[in-house]
Amino acid sequence: MEIFQVIQETITKPPIPHEPQKQSLKAWAMYCLRDKGFTVVYAQNADFAIERKGQGKLYFKVTNNPEDVDNSCSWIVWHSVDKSVSLMPLR
């Protein structure tokens, strides 16, 4: 679970703010994670994955609508009302 704490901190205290009019949520999330040192790679059934040495991949999808979230993988959700982002790890 420790990795999810680091990811949560990375997206809630990002190196650059998410500006929906300038960049997509996916591009912003990938940039923030790479800036923190994560290896972000292509994923066929998700928006992207974080590759961990010897531990496999963690798959992520991103959305602007919390109702899109399902149990297929972990999610990064942008809340446009209060301009915040949250992580919903796969359980």
mmCIF file of C-alpha atoms in Angstrom:
data_model
loop_
_atom_site.group_PDB
_atom_site.id
_atom_site.type_symbol
_atom_site.label_atom_id
_atom_site.label_comp_id
_atom_site.label_asym_id
_atom_site.label_seq_id
_atom_site.Cartn_x
_atom_site.Cartn_y
_atom_site.Cartn_z
ATOM 1 C CA MET A 1 0.000 0.000 0.000
ATOM 2 C CA GLU A 2 2.964 2.337 0.473
ATOM 3 C CA ILE A 3 3.249 3.002 -3.260
ATOM 4 C CA PHE A 4 -0.328 4.282 -3.345
ATOM 5 C CA GLN A 5 0.524 6.779 -0.603
ATOM 6 C CA VAL A 6 3.400 8.109 -2.716
ATOM 7 C CA ILE A 7 1.168 8.295 -5.805
ATOM 8 C CA GLN A 8 -1.550 10.091 -3.817
ATOM 9 C CA GLU A 9 0.983 12.633 -2.555
ATOM 10 C CA THR A 10 2.379 13.077 -6.077
ATOM 11 C CA ILE A 11 -0.980 13.984 -7.587
ATOM 12 C CA THR A 12 -2.277 16.056 -4.663
ATOM 13 C CA LYS A 13 0.975 18.058 -4.415
ATOM 14 C CA PRO A 14 1.991 18.082 -8.099
ATOM 15 C CA PRO A 15 5.012 19.807 -9.661
ATOM 16 C CA ILE A 16 2.562 21.698 -11.925
ATOM 17 C CA PRO A 17 -1.161 22.281 -11.409
ATOM 18 C CA HIS A 18 -3.648 20.500 -13.638
ATOM 19 C CA GLU A 19 -5.136 22.986 -16.084
ATOM 20 C CA PRO A 20 -7.823 21.175 -18.106
ATOM 21 C CA GLN A 21 -7.784 23.826 -20.838
ATOM 22 C CA LYS A 22 -4.030 23.271 -21.421
ATOM 23 C CA GLN A 23 -3.452 19.529 -21.005
ATOM 24 C CA SER A 24 -5.393 16.304 -20.683
ATOM 25 C CA LEU A 25 -5.752 14.662 -17.295
ATOM 26 C CA LYS A 26 -3.907 11.609 -18.619
ATOM 27 C CA ALA A 27 -0.911 13.632 -19.874
ATOM 28 C CA TRP A 28 -0.790 15.629 -16.625
ATOM 29 C CA ALA A 29 -0.922 12.519 -14.411
ATOM 30 C CA MET A 30 1.770 10.776 -16.445
ATOM 31 C CA TYR A 31 3.998 13.873 -16.285
ATOM 32 C CA CYS A 32 3.599 14.173 -12.497
ATOM 33 C CA LEU A 33 4.401 10.499 -11.940
ATOM 34 C CA ARG A 34 7.436 10.582 -14.237
ATOM 35 C CA ASP A 35 8.654 13.745 -12.487
ATOM 36 C CA LYS A 36 8.525 11.818 -9.188
ATOM 37 C CA GLY A 37 10.670 9.048 -10.724
ATOM 38 C CA PHE A 38 8.038 6.460 -11.628
ATOM 39 C CA THR A 39 8.420 4.461 -14.842
ATOM 40 C CA VAL A 40 5.183 5.152 -16.709
ATOM 41 C CA VAL A 41 4.493 2.841 -19.656
ATOM 42 C CA TYR A 42 1.822 2.081 -22.252
ATOM 43 C CA ALA A 43 -1.035 -0.166 -21.138
ATOM 44 C CA GLN A 44 -3.424 -1.913 -23.488
ATOM 45 C CA ASN A 45 -6.476 -2.062 -21.215
ATOM 46 C CA ALA A 46 -5.864 1.102 -19.181
ATOM 47 C CA ASP A 47 -4.706 4.665 -19.800
ATOM 48 C CA PHE A 48 -1.192 3.862 -18.562
ATOM 49 C CA ALA A 49 0.730 1.673 -16.138
ATOM 50 C CA ILE A 50 3.475 2.173 -13.602
ATOM 51 C CA GLU A 51 6.175 -0.435 -13.978
ATOM 52 C CA ARG A 52 7.791 -1.667 -10.771
ATOM 53 C CA LYS A 53 10.989 -3.674 -10.845
ATOM 54 C CA GLY A 54 10.278 -7.277 -9.933
ATOM 55 C CA GLN A 55 6.713 -6.494 -8.846
ATOM 56 C CA GLY A 56 4.806 -6.155 -12.115
ATOM 57 C CA LYS A 57 2.704 -3.219 -13.229
ATOM 58 C CA LEU A 58 0.027 -1.098 -11.607
ATOM 59 C CA TYR A 59 -2.665 -0.104 -14.096
ATOM 60 C CA PHE A 60 -4.457 3.251 -14.050
ATOM 61 C CA LYS A 61 -7.326 4.962 -15.801
ATOM 62 C CA VAL A 62 -8.175 8.647 -15.523
ATOM 63 C CA THR A 63 -11.553 10.356 -15.548
ATOM 64 C CA ASN A 64 -13.296 13.656 -14.960
ATOM 65 C CA ASN A 65 -16.433 11.822 -13.824
ATOM 66 C CA PRO A 66 -16.341 9.858 -10.530
ATOM 67 C CA GLU A 67 -19.260 7.760 -11.795
ATOM 68 C CA ASP A 68 -16.937 6.185 -14.403
ATOM 69 C CA VAL A 69 -14.887 4.443 -11.710
ATOM 70 C CA ASP A 70 -15.138 0.664 -11.684
ATOM 71 C CA ASN A 71 -13.069 -2.140 -10.221
ATOM 72 C CA SER A 72 -11.004 -2.812 -13.365
ATOM 73 C CA CYS A 73 -7.898 -0.957 -12.152
ATOM 74 C CA SER A 74 -6.823 2.031 -10.058
ATOM 75 C CA TRP A 75 -8.223 5.439 -10.992
ATOM 76 C CA ILE A 76 -7.093 9.059 -10.916
ATOM 77 C CA VAL A 77 -10.179 11.270 -10.717
ATOM 78 C CA TRP A 78 -10.362 15.017 -11.424
ATOM 79 C CA HIS A 79 -13.103 16.833 -9.505
ATOM 80 C CA SER A 80 -13.860 19.939 -11.551
ATOM 81 C CA VAL A 81 -16.145 21.515 -8.927
ATOM 82 C CA ASP A 82 -13.394 21.989 -6.330
ATOM 83 C CA LYS A 83 -10.493 21.612 -8.791
ATOM 84 C CA SER A 84 -8.930 18.710 -6.909
ATOM 85 C CA VAL A 85 -7.683 15.277 -7.836
ATOM 86 C CA SER A 86 -7.951 11.986 -5.999
ATOM 87 C CA LEU A 87 -6.603 8.462 -6.268
ATOM 88 C CA MET A 88 -8.894 5.464 -6.074
ATOM 89 C CA PRO A 89 -6.666 2.375 -5.774
ATOM 90 C CA LEU A 90 -7.800 -1.028 -6.970
ATOM 91 C CA ARG A 91 -9.067 -3.040 -4.025
#
